[in-house]
XYZ file of N, CA and C in Angstrom:
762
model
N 0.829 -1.208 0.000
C 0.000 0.000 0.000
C 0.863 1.259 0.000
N 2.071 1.142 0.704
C 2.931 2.485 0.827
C 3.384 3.017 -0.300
N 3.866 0.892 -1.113
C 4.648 1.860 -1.982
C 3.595 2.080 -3.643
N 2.329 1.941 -3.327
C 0.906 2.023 -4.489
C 0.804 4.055 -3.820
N 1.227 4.205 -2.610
C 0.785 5.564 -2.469
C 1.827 6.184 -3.000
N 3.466 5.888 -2.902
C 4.572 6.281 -3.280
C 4.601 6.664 -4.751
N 4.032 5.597 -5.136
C 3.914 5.710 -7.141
C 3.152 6.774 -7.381
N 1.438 6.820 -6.788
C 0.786 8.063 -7.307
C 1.156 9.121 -6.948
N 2.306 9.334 -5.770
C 2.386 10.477 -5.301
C 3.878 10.872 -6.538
N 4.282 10.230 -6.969
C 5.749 10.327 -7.541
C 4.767 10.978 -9.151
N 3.421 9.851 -9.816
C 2.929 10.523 -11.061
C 2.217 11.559 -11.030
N 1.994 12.215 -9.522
C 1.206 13.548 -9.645
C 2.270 14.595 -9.966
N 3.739 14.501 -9.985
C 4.683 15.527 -11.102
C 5.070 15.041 -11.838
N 5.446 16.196 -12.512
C 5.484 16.381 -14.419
C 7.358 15.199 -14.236
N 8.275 15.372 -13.158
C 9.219 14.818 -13.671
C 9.010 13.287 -12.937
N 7.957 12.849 -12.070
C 7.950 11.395 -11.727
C 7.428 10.916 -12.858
N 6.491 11.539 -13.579
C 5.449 11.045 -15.426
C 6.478 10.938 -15.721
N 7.511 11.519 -16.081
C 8.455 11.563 -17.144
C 9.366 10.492 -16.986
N 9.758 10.208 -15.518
C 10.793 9.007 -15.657
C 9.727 8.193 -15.636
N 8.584 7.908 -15.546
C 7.918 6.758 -15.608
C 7.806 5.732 -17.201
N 7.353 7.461 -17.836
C 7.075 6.906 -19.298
C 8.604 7.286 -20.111
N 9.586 7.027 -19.767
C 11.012 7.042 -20.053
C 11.431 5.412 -20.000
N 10.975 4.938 -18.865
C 11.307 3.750 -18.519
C 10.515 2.627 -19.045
N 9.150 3.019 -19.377
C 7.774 2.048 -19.662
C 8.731 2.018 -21.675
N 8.596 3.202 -21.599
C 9.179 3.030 -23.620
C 10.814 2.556 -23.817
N 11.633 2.588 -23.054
C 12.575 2.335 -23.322
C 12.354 0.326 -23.133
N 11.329 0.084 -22.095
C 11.588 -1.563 -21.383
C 10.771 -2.098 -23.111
N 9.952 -0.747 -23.499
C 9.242 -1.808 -24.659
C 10.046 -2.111 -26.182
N 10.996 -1.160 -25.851
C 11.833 -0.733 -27.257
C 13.353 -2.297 -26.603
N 13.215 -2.791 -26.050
C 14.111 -3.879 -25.355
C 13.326 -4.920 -25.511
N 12.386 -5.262 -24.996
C 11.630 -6.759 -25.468
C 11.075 -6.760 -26.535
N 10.720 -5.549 -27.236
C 10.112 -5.927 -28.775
C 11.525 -5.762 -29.849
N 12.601 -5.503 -29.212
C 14.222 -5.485 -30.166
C 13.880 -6.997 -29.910
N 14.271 -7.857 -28.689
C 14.720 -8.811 -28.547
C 13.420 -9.564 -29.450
N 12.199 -9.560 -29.492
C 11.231 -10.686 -29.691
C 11.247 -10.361 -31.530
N 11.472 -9.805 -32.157
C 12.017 -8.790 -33.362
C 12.955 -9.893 -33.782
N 14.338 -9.876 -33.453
C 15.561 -10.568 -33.456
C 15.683 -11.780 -32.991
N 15.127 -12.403 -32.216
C 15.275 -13.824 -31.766
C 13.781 -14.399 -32.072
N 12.680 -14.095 -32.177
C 11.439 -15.209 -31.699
C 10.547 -14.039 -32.966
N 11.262 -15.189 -34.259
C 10.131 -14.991 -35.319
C 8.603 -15.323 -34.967
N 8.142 -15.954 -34.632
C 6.794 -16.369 -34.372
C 6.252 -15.421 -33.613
N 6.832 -14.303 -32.409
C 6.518 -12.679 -31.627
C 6.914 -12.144 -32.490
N 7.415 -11.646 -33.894
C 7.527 -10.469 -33.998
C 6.808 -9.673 -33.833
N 5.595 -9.429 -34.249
C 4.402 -9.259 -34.587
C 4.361 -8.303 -33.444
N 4.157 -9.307 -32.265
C 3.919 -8.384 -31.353
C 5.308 -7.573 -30.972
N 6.914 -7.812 -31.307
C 7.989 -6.806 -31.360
C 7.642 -6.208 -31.719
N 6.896 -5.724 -32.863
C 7.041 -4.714 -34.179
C 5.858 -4.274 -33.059
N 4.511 -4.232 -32.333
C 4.020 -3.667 -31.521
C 4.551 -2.910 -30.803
N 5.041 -3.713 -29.409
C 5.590 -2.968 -28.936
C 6.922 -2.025 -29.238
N 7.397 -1.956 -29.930
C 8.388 -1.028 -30.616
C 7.750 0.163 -31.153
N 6.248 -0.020 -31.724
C 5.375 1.094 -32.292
C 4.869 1.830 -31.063
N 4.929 1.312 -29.690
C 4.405 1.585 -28.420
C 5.751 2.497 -28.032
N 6.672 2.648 -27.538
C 8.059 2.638 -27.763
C 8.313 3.773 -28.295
N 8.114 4.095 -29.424
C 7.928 5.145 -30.509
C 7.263 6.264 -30.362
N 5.966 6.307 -29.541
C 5.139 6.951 -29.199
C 5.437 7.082 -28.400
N 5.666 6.489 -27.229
C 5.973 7.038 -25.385
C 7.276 8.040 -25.854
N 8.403 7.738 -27.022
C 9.228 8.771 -27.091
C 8.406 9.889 -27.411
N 8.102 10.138 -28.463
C 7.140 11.395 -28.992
C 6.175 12.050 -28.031
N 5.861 11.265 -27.151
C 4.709 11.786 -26.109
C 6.134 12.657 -25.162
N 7.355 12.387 -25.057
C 8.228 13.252 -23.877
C 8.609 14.128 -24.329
N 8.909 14.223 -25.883
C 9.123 15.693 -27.318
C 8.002 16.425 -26.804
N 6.589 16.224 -27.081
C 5.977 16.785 -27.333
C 6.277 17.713 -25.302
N 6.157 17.068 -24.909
C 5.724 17.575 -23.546
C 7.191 18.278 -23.327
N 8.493 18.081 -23.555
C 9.623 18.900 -23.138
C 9.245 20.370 -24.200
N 8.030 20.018 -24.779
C 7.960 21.486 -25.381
C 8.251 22.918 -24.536
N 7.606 22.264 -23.092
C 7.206 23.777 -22.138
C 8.306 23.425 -21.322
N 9.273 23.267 -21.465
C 10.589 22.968 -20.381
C 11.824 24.056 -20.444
N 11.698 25.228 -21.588
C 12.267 26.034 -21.839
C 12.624 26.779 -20.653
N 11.387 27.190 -20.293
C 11.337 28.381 -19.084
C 12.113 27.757 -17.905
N 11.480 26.438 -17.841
C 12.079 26.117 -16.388
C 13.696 25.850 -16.237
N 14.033 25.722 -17.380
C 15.346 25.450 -17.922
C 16.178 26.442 -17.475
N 15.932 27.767 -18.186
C 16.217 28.554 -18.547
C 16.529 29.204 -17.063
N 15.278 29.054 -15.670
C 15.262 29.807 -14.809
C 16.264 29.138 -13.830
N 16.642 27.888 -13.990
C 17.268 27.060 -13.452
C 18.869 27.593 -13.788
N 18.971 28.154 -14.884
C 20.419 28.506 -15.476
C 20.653 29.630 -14.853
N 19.993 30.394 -15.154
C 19.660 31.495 -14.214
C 20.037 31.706 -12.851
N 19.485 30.877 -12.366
C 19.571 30.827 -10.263
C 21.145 30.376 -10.242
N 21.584 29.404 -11.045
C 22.871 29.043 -10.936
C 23.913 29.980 -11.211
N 23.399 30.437 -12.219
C 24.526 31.357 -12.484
C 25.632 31.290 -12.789
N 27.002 31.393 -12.330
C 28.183 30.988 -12.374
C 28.667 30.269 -11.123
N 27.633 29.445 -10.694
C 28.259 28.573 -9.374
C 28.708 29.205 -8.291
N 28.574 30.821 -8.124
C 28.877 31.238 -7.111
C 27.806 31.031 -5.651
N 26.781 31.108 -5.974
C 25.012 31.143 -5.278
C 24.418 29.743 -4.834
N 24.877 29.153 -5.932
C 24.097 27.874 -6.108
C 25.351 26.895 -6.530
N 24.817 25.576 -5.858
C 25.891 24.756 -6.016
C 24.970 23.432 -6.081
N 25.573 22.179 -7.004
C 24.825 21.040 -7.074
C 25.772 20.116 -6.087
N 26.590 20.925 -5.842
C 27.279 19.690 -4.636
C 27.144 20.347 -3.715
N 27.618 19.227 -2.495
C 27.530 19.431 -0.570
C 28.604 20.828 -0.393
N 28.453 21.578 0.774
C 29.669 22.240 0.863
C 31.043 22.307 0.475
N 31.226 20.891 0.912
C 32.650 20.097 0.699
C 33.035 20.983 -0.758
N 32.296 20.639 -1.822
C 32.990 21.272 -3.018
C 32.502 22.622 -3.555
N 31.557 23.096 -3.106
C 31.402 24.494 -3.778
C 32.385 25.431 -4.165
N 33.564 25.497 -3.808
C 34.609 25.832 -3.996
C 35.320 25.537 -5.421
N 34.824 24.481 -5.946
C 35.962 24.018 -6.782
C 35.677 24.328 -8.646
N 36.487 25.129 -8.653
C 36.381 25.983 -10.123
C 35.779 24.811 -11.443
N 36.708 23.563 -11.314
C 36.034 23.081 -12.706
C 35.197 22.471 -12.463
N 33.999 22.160 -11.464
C 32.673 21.653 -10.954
C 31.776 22.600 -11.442
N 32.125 23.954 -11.247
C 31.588 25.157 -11.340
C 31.362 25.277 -13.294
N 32.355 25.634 -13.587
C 33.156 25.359 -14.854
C 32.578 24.447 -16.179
N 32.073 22.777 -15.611
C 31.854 21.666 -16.543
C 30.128 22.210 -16.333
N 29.588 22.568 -15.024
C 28.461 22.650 -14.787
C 27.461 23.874 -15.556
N 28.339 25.266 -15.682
C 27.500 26.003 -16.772
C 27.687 25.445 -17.833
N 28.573 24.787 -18.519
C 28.718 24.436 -19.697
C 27.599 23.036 -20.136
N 27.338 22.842 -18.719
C 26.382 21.712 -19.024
C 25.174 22.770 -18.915
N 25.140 23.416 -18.328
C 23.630 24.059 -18.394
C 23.519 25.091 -19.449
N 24.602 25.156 -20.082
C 24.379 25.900 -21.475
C 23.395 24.824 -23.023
N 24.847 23.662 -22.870
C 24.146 22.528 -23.502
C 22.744 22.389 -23.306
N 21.959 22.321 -22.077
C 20.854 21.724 -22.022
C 19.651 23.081 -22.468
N 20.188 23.867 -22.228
C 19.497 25.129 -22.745
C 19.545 25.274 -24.197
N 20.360 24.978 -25.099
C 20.402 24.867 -27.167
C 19.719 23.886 -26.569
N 19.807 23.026 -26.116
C 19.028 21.224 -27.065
C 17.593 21.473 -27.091
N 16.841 22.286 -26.223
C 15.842 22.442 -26.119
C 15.049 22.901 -27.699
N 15.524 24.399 -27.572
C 14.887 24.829 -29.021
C 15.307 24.181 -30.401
N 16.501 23.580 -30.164
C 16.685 22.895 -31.420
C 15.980 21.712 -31.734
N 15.502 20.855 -30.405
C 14.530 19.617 -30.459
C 13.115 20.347 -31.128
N 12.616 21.708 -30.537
C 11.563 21.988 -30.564
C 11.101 22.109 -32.351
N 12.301 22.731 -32.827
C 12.410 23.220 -34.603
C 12.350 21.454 -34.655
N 13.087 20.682 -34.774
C 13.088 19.132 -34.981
C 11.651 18.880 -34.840
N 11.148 18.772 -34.519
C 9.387 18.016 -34.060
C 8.256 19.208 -35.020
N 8.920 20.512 -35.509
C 7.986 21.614 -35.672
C 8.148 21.218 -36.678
N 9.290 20.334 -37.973
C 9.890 20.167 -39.019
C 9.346 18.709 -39.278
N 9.433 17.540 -38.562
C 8.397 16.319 -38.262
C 7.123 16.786 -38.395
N 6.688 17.845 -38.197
C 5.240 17.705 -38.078
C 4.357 18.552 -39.427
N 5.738 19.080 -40.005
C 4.750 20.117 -40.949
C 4.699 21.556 -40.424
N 5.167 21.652 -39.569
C 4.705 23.204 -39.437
C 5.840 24.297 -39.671
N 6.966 23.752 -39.687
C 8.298 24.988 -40.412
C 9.101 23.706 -41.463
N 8.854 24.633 -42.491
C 9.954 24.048 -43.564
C 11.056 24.253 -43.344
N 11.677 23.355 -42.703
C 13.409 23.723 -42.417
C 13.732 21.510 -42.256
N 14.926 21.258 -42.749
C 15.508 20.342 -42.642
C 15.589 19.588 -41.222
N 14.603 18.607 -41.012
C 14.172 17.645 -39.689
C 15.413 17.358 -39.444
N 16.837 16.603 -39.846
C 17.088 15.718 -39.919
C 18.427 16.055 -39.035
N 18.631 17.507 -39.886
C 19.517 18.694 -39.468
C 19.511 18.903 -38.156
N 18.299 19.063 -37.523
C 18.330 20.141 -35.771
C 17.944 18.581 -34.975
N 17.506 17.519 -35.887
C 17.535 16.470 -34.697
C 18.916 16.238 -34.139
N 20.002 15.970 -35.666
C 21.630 15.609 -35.291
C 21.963 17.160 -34.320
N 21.710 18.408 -34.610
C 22.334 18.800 -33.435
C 21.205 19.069 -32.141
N 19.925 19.044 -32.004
C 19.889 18.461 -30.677
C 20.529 17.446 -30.026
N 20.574 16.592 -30.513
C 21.456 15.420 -30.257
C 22.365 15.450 -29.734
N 23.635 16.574 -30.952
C 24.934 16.885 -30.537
C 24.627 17.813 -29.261
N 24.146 18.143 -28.585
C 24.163 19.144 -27.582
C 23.803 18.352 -26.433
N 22.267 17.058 -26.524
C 22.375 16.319 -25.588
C 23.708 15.662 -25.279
N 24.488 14.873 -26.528
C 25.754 14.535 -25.783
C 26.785 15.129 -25.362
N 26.840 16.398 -25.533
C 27.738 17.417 -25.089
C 27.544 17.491 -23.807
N 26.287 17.814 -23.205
C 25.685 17.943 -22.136
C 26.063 16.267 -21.250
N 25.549 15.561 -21.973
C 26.216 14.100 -20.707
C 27.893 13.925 -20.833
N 28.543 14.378 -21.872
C 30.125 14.211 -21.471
C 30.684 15.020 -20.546
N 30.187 16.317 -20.315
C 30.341 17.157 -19.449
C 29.400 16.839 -17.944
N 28.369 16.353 -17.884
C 28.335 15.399 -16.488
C 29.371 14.224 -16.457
N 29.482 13.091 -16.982
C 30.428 12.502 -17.408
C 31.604 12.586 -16.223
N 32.270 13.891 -16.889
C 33.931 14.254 -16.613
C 33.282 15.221 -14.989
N 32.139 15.412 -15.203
C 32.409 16.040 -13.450
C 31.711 15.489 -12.365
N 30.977 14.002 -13.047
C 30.769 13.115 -11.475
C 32.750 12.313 -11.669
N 33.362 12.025 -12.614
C 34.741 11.617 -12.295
C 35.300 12.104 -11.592
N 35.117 13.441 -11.869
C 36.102 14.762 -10.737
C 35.587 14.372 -9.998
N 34.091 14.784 -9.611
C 34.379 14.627 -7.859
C 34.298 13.154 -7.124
N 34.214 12.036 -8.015
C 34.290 10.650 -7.236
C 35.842 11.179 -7.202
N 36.924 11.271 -8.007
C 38.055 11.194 -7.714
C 38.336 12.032 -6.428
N 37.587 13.284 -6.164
C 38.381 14.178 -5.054
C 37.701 13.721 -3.918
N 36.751 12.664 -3.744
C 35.712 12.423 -2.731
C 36.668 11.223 -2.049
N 37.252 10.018 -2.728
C 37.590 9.162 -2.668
C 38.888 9.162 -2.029
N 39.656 10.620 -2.502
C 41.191 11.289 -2.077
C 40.680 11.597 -0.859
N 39.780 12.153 -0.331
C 39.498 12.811 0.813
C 39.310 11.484 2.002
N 38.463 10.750 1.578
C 38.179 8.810 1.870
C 38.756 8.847 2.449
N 40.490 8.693 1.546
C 41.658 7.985 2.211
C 42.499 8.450 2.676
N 42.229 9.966 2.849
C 42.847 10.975 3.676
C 42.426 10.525 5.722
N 43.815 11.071 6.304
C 43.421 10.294 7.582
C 42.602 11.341 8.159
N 42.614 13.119 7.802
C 41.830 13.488 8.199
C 40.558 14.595 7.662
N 38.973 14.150 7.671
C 38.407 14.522 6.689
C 37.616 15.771 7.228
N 37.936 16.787 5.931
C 37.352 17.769 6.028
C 36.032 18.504 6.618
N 35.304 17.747 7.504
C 33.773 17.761 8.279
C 34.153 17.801 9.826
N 34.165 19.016 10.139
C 34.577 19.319 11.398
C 33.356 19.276 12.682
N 32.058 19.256 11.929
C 31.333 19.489 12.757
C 30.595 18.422 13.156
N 31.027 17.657 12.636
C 30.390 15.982 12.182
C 31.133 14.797 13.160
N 30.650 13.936 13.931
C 31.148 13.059 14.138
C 32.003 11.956 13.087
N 33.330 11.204 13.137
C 34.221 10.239 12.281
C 33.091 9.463 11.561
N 32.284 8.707 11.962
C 31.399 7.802 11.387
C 30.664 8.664 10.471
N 29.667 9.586 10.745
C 29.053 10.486 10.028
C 30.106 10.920 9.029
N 31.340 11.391 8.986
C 32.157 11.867 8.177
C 31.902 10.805 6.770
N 32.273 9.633 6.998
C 32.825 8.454 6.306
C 31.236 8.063 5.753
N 30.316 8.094 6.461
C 28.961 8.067 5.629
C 28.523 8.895 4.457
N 28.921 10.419 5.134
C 28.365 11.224 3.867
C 29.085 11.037 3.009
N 30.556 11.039 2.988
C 31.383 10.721 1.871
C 30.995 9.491 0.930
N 30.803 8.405 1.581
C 30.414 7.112 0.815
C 29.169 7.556 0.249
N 28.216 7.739 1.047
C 26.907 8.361 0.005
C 26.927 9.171 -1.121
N 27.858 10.428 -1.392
C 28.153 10.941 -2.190
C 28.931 10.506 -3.525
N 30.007 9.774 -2.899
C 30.446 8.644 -3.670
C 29.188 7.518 -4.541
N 28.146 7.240 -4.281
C 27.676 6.354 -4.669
C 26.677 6.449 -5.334
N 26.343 8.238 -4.999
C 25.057 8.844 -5.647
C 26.130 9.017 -7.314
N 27.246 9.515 -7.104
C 27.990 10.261 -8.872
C 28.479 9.075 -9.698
N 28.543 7.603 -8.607
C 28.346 6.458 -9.278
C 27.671 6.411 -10.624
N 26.278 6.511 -9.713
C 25.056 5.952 -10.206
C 24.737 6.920 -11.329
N 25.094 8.493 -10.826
C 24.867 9.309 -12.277
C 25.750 8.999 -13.553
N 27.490 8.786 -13.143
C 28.264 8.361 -14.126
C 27.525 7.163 -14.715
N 26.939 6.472 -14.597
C 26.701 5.085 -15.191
C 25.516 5.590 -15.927
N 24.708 6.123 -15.434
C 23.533 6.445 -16.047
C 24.060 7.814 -17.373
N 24.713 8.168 -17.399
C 25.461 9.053 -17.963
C 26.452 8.299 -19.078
N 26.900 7.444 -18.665
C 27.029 6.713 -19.743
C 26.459 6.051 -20.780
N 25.640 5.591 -20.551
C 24.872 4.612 -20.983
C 23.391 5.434 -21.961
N 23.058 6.813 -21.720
C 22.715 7.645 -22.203
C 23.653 8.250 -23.328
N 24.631 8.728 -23.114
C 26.289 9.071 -24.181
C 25.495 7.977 -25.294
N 26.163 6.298 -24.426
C 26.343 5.363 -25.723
C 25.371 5.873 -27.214
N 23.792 5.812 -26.417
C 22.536 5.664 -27.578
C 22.688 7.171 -27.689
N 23.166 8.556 -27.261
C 22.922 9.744 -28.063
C 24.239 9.690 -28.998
N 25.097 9.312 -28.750
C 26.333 8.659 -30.296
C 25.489 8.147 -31.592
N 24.585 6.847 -30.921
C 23.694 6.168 -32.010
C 22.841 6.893 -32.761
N 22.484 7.994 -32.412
C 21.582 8.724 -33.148
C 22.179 9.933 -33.746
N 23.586 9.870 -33.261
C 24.255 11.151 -34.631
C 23.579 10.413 -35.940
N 24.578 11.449 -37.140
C 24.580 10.819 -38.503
C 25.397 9.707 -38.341
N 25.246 9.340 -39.432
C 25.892 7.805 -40.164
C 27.824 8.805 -39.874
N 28.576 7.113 -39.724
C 29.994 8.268 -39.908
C 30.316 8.325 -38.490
N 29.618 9.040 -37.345
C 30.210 9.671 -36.205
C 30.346 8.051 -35.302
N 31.804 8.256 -34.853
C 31.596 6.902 -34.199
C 30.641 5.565 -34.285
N 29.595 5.115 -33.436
C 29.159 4.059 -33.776
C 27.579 4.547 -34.027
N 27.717 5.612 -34.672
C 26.175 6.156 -34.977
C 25.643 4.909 -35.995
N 24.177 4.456 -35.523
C 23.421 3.788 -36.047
C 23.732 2.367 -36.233
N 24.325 2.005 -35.493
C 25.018 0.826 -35.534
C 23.893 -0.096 -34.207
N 23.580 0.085 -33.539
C 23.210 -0.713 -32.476
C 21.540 -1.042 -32.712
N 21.857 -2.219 -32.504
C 20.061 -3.128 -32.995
C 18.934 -2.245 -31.656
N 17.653 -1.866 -32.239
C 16.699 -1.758 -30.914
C 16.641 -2.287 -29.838
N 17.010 -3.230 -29.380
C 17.303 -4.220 -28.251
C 18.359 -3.714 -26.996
N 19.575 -2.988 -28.458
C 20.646 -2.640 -27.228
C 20.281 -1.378 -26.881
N 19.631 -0.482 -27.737
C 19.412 0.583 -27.586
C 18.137 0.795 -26.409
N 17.279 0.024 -26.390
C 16.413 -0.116 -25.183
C 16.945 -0.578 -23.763
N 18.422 -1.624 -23.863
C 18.439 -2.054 -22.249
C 19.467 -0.832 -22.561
N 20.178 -0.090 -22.898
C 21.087 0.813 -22.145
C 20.120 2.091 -21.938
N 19.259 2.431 -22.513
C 18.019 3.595 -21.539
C 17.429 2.865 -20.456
N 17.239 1.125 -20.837
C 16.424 0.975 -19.719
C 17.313 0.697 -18.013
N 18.976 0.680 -18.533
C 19.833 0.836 -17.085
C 20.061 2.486 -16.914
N 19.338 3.028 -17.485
C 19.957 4.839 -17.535
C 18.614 5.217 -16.498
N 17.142 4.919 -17.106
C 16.124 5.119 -16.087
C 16.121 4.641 -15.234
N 16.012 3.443 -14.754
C 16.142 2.198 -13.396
C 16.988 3.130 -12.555
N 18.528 3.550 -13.198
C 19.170 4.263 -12.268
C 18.793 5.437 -11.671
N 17.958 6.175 -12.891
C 17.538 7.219 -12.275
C 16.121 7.071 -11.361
N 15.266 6.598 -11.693
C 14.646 5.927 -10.954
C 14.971 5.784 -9.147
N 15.998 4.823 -9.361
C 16.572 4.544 -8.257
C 17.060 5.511 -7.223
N 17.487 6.676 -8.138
C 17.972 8.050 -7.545
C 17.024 9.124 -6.580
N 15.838 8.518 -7.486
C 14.872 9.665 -7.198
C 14.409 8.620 -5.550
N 14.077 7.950 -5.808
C 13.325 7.593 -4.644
C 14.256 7.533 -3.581
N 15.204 7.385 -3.705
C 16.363 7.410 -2.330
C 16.552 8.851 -2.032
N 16.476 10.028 -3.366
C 16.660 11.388 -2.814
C 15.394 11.888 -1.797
N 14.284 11.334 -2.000
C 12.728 11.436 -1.846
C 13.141 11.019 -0.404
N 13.553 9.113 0.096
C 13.486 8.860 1.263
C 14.537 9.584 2.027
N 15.193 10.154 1.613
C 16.783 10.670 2.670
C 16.220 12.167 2.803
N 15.320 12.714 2.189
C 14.570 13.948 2.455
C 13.563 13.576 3.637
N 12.510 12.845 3.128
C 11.858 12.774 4.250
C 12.489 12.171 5.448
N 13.726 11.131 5.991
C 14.231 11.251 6.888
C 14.592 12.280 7.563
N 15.228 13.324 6.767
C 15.816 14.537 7.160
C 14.692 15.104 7.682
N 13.934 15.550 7.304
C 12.169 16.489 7.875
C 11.750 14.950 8.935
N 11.805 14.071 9.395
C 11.497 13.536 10.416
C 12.427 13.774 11.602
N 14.310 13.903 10.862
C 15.092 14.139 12.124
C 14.843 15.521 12.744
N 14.319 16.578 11.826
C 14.683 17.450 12.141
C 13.286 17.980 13.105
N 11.850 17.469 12.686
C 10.865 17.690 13.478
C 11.011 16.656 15.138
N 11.927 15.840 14.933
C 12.340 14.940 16.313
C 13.147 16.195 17.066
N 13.869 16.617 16.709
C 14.968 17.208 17.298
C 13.866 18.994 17.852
């Protein structure tokens, strides 16, 4: 029952819908690759669910239509990393965190309107070359994950130095607590590097023909590496969700 209340409470926002139907189209674009490629007698229903697949993508185009603003205000508040920081204290300080991070929030700010001309060009409504602003939305989404990429590395690397340092920078913190938050942090840029990868791989696949292993990978692979990119994120969200509401329970205890 908790976790039937957990789910509706996660699809009453626009970004729990979104990893939901991220994950529902990517799991269908993976068993209808595989039933496609191995089990002539399912294709039928592959070639279904793959048409299912197809649509749950187009249904997240259509809807990142209105994501501009929030984008935009998000770039904004950040600024140049002086104000706002996506890491713990520990690193706010550190220039190329700061550095990889507008550059990622620049990226994610082009991919937007260039997806938007892409789908306006799919659909008939501006004569301009589809094929064109999909490859560089594209190029900007992967710009945008190589640059997360290289700065969950940085800071697993400076998190891990600190680890095995004998004495760690959290003065106000009990030793155990020290060695917790660190490992947690450690395990959260894990989970983004991997998911960050594995996103890279399939936005490579969808350059043009030519760029590395663009277009090379059967529907199958291209569905389980989104479907370990959502799961992870997935996974992210609900642990950020429970370590929040712990926090608002310690803090109404105290």
């Amino acid at each position: 029952m908790a976790s039937l209340k957990g789910l509706a409470s996660a699809l009453e926002s626009y970004r729990g819908r979104d990893r939901l139907i991220r994950t529902l189209g990517y799991c269908c674009q993976l068993v209808g690759g595989v039933l496609v490629e191995q089990c002539p007698a399912k294709s039928d229903v592959g070639m279904r669910l793959l048409v299912l697949s197809a649509q749950l993508s187009h249904c997240r185009t259509v809807l990142r239509l209105f994501d501009d603003l929030a984008m935009f205000a998000y770039t904004k508040q950040y600024g140049l990393g002086t104000k706002m920081s996506l890491l713990p204290p520990l690193q706010e300080e550190d220039c190329f965190v700061r550095c990889v991070s507008i550059l990622g929030n620049l990226a994610d700010q082009l991919f937007y309107p260039c997806e938007h001309v892409a789908w306006a060009a799919d659909a008939k409504i501006l004569h301009v070359d589809a094929a064109r602003w999909w490859a560089l939305s594209t190029a900007f989404w992967g710009l945008s994950l190589l640059l997360g990429i290289a700065r969950s590395l940085w800071v697993i690397l400076k998190l891990s130095r600190r680890l095995r340092s004998p004495t760690v920078a959290f003065p106000r913190q009990p030793p155990c607590s020290k060695w917790r938050t660190l490992e947690a942090q450690i395990w959260s840029e894990t989970l983004t590097l991997l998911s960050n990868l594995a996103d890279l791989a399939n936005a490579v696949h969808w350059l043009p023909p030519g760029v590395l292993w663009a277009g090379c990978f059967p529907p199958w692979l291209v569905g389980l590496l989104g479907t370990v990119s959502s799961i992870l994120s997935v996974y992210q969200a609900v642990r950020a969700r429970d370590n929040q509401a712990d926090h608002q329970a310690d803090t109404a205890s105290s």
